[in-house]
Short mmCIF file of C-alpha atoms and ligand atoms in Angstrom, two decimals:
data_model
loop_
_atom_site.label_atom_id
_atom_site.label_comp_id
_atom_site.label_asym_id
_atom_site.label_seq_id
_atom_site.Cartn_x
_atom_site.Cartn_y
_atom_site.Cartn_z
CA UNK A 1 -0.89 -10.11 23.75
CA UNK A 2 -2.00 -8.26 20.33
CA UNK A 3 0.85 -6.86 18.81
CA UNK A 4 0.12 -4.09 16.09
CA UNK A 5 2.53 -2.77 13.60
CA UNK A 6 2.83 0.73 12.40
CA UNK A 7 5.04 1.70 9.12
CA UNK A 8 5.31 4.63 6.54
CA UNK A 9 5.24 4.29 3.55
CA UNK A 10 5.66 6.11 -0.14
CA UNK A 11 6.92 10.02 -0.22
CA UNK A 12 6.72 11.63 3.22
CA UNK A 13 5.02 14.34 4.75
CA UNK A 14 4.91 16.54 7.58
CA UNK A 15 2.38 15.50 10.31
CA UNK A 16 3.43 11.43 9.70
CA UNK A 17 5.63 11.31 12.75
CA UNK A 18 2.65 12.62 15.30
CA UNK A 19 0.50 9.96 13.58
CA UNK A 20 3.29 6.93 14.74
CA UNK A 21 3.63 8.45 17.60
CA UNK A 22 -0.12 8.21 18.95
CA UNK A 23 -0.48 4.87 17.29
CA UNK A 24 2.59 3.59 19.79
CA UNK A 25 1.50 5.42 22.94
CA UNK A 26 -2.24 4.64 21.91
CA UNK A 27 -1.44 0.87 21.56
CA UNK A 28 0.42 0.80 24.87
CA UNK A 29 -2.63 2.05 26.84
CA UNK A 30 -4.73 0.04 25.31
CA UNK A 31 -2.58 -3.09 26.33
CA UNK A 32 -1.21 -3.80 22.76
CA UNK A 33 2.47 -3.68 21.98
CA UNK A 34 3.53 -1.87 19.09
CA UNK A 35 6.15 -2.61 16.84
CA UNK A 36 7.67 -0.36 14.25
CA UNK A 37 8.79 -1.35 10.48
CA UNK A 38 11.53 0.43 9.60
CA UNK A 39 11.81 1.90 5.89
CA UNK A 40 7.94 1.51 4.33
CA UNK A 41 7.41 -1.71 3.37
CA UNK A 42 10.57 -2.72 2.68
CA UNK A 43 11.35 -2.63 6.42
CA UNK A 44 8.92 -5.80 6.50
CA UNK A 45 11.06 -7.75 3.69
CA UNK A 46 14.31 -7.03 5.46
CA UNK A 47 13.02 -7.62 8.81
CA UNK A 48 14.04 -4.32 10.40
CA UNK A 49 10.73 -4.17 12.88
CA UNK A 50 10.94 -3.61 16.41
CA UNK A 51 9.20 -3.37 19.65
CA UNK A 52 8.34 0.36 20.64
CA UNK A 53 8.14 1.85 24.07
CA UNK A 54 6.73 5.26 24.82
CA UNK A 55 9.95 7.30 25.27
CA UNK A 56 10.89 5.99 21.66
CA UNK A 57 8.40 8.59 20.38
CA UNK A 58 9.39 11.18 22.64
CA UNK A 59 10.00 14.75 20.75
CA UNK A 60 8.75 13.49 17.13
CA UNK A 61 5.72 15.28 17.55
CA UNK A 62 7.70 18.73 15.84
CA UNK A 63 9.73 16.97 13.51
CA UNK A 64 9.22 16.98 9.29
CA UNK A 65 9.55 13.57 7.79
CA UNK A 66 9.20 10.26 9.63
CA UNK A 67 11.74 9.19 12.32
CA UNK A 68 10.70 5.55 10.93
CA UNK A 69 11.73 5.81 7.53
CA UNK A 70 9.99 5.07 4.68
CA UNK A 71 10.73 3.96 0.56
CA UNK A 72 8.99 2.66 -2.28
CA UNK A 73 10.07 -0.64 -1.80
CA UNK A 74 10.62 -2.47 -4.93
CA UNK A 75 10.90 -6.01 -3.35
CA UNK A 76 7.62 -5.58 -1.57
CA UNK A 77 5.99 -5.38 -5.72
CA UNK A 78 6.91 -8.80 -5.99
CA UNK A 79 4.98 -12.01 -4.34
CA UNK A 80 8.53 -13.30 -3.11
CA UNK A 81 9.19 -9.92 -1.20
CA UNK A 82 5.70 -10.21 0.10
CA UNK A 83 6.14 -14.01 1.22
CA UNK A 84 9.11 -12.72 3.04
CA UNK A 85 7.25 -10.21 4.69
CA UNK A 86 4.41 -12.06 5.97
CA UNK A 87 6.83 -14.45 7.16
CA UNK A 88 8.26 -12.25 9.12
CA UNK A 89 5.24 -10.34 10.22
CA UNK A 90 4.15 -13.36 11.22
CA UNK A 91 7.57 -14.26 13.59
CA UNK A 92 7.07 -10.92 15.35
CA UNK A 93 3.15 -12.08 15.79
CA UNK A 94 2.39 -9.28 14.29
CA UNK A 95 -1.35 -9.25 12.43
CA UNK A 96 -2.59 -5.90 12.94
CA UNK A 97 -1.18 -3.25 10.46
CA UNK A 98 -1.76 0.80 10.66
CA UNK A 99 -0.32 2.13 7.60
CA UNK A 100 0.94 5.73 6.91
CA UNK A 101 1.20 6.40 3.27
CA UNK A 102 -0.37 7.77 -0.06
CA UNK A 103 -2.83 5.96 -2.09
CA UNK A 104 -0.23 3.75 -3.85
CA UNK A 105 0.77 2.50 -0.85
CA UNK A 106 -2.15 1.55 0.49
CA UNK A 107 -3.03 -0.51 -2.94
CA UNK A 108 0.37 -1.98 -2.40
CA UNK A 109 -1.23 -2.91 1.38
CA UNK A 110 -4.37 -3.55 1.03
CA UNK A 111 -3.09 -6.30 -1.76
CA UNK A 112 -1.25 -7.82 0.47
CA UNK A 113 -4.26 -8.29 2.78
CA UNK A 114 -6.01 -9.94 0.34
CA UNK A 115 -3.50 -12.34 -0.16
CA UNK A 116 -2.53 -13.24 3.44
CA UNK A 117 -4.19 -16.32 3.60
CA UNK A 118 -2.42 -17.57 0.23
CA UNK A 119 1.06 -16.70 1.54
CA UNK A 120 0.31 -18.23 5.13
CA UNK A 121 -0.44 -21.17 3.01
CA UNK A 122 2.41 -21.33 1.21
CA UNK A 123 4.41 -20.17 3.66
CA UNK A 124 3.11 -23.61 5.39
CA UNK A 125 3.90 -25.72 2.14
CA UNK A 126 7.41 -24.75 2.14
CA UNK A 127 8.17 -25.23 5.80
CA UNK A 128 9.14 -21.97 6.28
CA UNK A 129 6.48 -21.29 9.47
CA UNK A 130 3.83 -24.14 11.61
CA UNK A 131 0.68 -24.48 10.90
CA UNK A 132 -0.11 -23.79 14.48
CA UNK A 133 1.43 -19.87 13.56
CA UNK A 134 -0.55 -19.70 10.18
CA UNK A 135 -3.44 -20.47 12.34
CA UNK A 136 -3.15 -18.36 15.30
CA UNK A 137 -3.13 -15.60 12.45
CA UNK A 138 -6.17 -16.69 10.12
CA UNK A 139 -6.08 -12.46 9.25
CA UNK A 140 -4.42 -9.09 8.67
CA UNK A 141 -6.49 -6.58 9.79
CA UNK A 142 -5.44 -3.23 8.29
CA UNK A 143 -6.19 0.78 8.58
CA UNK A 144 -4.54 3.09 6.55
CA UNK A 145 -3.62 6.45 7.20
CA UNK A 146 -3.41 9.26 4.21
CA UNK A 147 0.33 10.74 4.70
CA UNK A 148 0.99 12.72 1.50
CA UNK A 149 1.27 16.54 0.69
CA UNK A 150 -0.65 16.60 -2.17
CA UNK A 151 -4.07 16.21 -0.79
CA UNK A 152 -5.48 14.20 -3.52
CA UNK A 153 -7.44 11.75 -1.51
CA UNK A 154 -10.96 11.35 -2.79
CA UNK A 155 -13.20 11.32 0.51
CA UNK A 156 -10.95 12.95 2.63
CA UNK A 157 -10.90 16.57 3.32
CA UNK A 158 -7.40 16.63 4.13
CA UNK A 159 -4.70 14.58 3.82
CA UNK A 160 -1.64 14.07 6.79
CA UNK A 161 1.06 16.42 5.14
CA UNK A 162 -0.93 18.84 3.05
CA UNK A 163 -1.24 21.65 5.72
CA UNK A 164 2.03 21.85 6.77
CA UNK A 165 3.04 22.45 2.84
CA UNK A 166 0.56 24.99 2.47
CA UNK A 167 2.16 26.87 4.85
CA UNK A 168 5.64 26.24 3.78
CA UNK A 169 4.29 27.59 -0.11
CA UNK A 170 2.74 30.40 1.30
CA UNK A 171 5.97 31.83 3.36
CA UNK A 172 7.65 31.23 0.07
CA UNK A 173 5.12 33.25 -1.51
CA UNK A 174 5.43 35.82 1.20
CA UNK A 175 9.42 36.51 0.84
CA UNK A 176 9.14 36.26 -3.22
CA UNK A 177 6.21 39.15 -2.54
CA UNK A 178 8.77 41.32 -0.87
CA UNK A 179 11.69 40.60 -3.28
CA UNK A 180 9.62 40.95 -5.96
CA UNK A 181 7.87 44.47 -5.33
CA UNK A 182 11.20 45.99 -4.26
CA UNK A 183 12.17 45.41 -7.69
CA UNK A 184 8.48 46.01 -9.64
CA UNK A 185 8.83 42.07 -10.46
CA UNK A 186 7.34 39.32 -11.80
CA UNK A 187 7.45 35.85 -10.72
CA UNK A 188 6.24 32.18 -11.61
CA UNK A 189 6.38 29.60 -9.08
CA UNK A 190 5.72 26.12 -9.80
CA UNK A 191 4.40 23.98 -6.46
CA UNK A 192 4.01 20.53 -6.10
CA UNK A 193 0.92 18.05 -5.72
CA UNK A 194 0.98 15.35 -8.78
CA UNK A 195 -2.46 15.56 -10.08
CA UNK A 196 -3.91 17.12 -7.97
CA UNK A 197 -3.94 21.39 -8.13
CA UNK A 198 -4.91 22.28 -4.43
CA UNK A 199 -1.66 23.09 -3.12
CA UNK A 200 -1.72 25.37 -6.42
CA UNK A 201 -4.80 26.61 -5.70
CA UNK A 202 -5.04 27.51 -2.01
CA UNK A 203 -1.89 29.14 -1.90
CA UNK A 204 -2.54 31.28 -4.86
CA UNK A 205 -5.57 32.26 -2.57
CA UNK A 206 -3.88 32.30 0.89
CA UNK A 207 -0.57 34.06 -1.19
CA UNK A 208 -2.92 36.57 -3.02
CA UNK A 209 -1.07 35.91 -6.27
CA UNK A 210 -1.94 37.17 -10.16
CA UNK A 211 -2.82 34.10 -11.74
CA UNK A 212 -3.07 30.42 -11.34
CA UNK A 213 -2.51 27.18 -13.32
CA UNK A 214 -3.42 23.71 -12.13
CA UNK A 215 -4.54 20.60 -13.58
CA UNK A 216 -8.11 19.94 -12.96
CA UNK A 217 -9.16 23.57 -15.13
CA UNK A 218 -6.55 23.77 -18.02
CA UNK A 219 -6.57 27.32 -19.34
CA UNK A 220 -8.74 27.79 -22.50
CA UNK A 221 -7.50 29.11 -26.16
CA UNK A 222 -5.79 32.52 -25.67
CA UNK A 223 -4.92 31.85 -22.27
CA UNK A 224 -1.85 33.44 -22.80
CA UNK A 225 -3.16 36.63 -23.60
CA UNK A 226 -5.45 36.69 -20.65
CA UNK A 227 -2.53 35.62 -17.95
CA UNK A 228 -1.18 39.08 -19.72
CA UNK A 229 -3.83 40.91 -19.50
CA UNK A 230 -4.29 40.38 -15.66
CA UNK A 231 -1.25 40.79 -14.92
CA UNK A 232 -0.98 44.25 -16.69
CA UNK A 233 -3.98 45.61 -15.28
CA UNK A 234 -2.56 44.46 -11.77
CA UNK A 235 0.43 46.86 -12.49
CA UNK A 236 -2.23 49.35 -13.89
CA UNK A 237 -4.02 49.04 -10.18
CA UNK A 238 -0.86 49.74 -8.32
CA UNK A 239 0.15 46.22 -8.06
CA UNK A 240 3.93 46.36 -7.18
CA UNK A 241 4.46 42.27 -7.57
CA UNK A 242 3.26 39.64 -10.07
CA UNK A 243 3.04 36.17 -9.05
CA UNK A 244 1.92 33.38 -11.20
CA UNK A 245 1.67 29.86 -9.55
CA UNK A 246 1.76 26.80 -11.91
CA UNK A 247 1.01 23.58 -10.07
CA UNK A 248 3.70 20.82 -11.46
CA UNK A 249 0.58 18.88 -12.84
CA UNK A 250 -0.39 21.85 -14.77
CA UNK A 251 -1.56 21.31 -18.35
CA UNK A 252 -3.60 22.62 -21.80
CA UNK A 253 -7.06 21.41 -22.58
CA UNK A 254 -5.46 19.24 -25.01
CA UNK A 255 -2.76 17.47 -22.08
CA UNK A 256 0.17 19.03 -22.65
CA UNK A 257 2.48 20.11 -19.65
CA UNK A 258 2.57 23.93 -18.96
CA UNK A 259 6.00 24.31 -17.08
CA UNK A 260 6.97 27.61 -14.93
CA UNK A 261 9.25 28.29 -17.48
CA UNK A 262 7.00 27.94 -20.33
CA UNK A 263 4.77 30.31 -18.50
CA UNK A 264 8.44 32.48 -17.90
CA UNK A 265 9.07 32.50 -22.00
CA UNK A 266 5.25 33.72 -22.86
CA UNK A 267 5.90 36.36 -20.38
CA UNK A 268 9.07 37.28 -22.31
CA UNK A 269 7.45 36.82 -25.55
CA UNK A 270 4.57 39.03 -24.95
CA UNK A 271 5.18 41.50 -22.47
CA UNK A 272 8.82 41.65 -22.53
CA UNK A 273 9.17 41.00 -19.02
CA UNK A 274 12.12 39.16 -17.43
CA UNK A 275 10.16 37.13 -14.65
CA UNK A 276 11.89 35.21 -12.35
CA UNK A 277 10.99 31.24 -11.75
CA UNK A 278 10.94 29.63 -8.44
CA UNK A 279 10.37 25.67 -8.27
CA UNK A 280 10.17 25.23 -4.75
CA UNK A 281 10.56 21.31 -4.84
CA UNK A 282 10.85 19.29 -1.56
CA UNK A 283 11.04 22.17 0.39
CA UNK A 284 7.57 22.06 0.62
CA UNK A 285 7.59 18.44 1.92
CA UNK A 286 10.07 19.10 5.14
CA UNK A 287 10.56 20.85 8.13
CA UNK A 288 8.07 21.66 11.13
CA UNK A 289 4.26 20.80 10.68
CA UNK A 290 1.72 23.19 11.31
CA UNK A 291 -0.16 22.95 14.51
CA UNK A 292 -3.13 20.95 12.37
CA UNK A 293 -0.69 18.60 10.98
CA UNK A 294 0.35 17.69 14.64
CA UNK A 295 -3.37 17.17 15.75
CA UNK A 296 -5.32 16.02 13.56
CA UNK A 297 -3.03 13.03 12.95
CA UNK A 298 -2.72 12.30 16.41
CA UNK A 299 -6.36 12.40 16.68
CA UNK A 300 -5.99 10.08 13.56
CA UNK A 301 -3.64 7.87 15.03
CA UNK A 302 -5.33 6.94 18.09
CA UNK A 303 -8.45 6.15 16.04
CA UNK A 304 -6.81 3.85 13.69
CA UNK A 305 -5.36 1.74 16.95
CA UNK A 306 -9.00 1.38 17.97
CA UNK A 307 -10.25 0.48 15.00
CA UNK A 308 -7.15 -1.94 13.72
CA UNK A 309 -8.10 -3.86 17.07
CA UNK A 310 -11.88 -4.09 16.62
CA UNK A 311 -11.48 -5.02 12.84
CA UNK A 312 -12.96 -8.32 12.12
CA UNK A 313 -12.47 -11.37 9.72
CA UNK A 314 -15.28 -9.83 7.37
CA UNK A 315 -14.79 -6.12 7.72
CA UNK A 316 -12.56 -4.56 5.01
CA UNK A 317 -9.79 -2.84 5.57
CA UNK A 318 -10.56 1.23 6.15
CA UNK A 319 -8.63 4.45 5.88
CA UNK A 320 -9.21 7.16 8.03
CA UNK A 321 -9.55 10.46 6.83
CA UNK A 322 -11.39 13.60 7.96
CA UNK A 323 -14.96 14.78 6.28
CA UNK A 324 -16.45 18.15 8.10
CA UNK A 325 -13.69 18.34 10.64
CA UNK A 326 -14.67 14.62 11.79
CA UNK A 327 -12.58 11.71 11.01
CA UNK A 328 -14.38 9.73 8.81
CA UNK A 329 -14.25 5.88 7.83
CA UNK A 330 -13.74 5.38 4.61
CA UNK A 331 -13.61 1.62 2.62
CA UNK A 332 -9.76 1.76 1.43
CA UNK A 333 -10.53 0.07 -1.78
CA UNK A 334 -13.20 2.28 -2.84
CA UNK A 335 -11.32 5.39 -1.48
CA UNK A 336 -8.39 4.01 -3.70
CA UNK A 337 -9.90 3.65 -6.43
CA UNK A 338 -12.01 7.01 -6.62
CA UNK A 339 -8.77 8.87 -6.04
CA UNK A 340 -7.28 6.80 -9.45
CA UNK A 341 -10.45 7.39 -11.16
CA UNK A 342 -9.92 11.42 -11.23
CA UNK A 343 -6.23 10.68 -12.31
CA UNK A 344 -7.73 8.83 -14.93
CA UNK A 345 -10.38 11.64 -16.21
CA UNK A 346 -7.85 14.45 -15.65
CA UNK A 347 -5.33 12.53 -18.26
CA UNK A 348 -8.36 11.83 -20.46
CA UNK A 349 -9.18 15.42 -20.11
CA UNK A 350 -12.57 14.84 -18.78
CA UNK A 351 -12.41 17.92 -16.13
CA UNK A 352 -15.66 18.65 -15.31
CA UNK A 353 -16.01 15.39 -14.43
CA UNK A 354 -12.41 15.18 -12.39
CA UNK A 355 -13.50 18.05 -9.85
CA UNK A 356 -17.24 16.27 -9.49
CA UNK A 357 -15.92 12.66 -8.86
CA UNK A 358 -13.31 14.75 -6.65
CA UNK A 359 -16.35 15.46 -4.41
CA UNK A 360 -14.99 18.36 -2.47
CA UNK A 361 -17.38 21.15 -1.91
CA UNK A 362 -16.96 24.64 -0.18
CA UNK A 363 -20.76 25.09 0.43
CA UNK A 364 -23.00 22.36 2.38
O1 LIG B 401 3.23 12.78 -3.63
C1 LIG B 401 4.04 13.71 -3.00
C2 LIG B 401 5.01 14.33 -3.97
O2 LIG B 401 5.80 15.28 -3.27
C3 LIG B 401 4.38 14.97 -5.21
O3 LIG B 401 3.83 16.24 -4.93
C4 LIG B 401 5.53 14.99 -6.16
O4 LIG B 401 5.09 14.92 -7.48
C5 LIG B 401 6.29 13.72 -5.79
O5 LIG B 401 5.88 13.34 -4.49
C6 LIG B 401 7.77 13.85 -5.84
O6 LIG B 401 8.31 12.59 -5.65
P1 LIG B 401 9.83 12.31 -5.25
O7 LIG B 401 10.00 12.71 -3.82
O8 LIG B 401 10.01 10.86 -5.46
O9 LIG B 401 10.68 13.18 -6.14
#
């Protein structure tokens, strides 16, 4: 029978474990057996991959994380560690791949695709598997799934993960609100995301906060003295609370990192005001997903099954992500390599051009 492996991969987020768990039970109905590979990639190179029935998904659906582990395996960067994995991918007849991870991973995957054929064949050469095994696996077919918090895939609306952090940023925001006006205070609060400022961004608007920093629209000259100036007329209106959120990718015009406590010391400097900094950290990356991080990846799940089991010789491998509240097909490579492309402007500070190749739009 077809036997289709799932895996995690890269930094995890909330949402990834509803995802494996409708690829398993999706797979089983669908007469497939799925296998799991334990720790990313480098579950693959070690051989830790095993059959999956549906109880061994029971009550993931709540749970942060990924109850299948995941890494940034090192071994897996290197054509040896991925001749050892197609060897044994191939052993557990395993040529149909869903993968769970951000976009590095998915390079890192997609890579491998491309060279299956070469490592059957010299997987052949050196004895290490028959022919007749090469050739009952001529491909890899291979759908990826965007697991990361930072929601910084280009042609996806949302990425598996990104919710559920929202959330978790915006509770934080709500008990620093009520510390914080007790005491008339002000506070900066730096939130993850890498490049990409929409964790930053949406919880300054869900969190109703003073000011916000994020990479994609550095501050221009006298910054400082605006961030000031907003926050004193806040206090002028009544305001009780200042909260200033700095995304941890936030920068000047010119590239340089603005940290929460650089925002912390012009605070000091200018207003004289002792504000308080919160990095929140990997917080935001744990506990319970939302109710749309449980969903929509099982939604996602059981259309990457379908789709890993149609996918041809000729097709190229696809992620699934959601456009419009629709999961949408997207070509991995060219999803890939958009989403390195606004990396790329961003550090070369072309902005403008970051947030259009980003392609996100509010309005129709
Ligand atoms: O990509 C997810 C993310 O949480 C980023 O927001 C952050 O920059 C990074 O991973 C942190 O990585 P690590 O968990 O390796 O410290």
């Amino acid at each position: 029978g077809v036997r289709v492996g799932v895996l995690t991969s890269g930094g995890d987020a909330q949402g990834m474990n509803a995802a494996v768990r409708a690829v398993v039970r999706t797979a089983l109905v669908m007469g497939a057996t799925p296998l799991s590979i334990l720790e990313g990639w480098q579950g693959a190179v070690d051989n830790s991959i095993h059959e999956m029935g549906w109880s061994d998904v029971s009550s993931i659906l709540n749970q942060g994380g990924t109850v299948i582990g995941t890494a940034r395996s090192a071994d897996f960067r290197e054509y040896e560690g991925r001749l050892v994995a197609a060897e044994n991918l191939i052993r557990h007849g395993i040529d149909k791949l869903v993968v769970i991870g951000g976009d590095g991973s998915l390079t890192g995957t997609n890579q491998f695709r491309n060279e299956w054929s070469q490592l059957l064949t010299d997987l052949v050469e050196a004895g290490r598997i028959s022919h007749e095994e090469a050739a009952a696996h001529p491909y890899l077919a291979v759908v990826g799934l965007v697991g990361s918090i930072d929601n910084d895939l280009v042609g996806s609306d949302m990425t598996i993960g990104a919710d559920s952090a929202l959330h978790r940023i915006v509770e934080a925001i709500d008990a620093l609100t009520s510390t914080a006006a007790s005491h008339q205070r002000t506070f900066v609060v730096e939130v993850m995301g890498r490049h990409c400022g929409y964790l930053a961004l949406m919880s300054a608007v869900a969190g109703g906060c003073d000011y916000v920093l994020i990479p994609e629209r550095p501050p221009g000259e006298g910054w400082e003295e605006e961030m000031c100036n907003v926050l004193t007329q806040g206090r002028e209106a009544g305001r009780r609370e200042s909260i200033v959120l700095v995304a941890e990718g936030a920068q000047t015009r010119s590239g340089d990192r603005i940290t929460a406590a650089d925002v912390a010391g012009i605070l000091k400097d200018r207003m004289d005001v002792d504000a308080r900094v919160t990095i929140l950290g990997h917080v935001q990356r744990g506990g319970t997903p939302s109710a749309y991080d449980r969903w929509m990846p099982t939604l996602l799940g059981y259309a990457a099954v379908q789709t890993v089991l149609e996918q041809g010789s000729d097709d190229g491998a696809v992620i699934l992500g959601v456009r419009h509240n629709r999961i949408a097909r997207l070509d991995l490579v060219t999803a890939v390599s958009d989403t390195r492309n606004v990396a790329t402007l961003i550090e070369q500070g072309s902005y403008d051009e970051a947030v259009a190749a980003r392609g996100r739009s509010f309005t129709e």
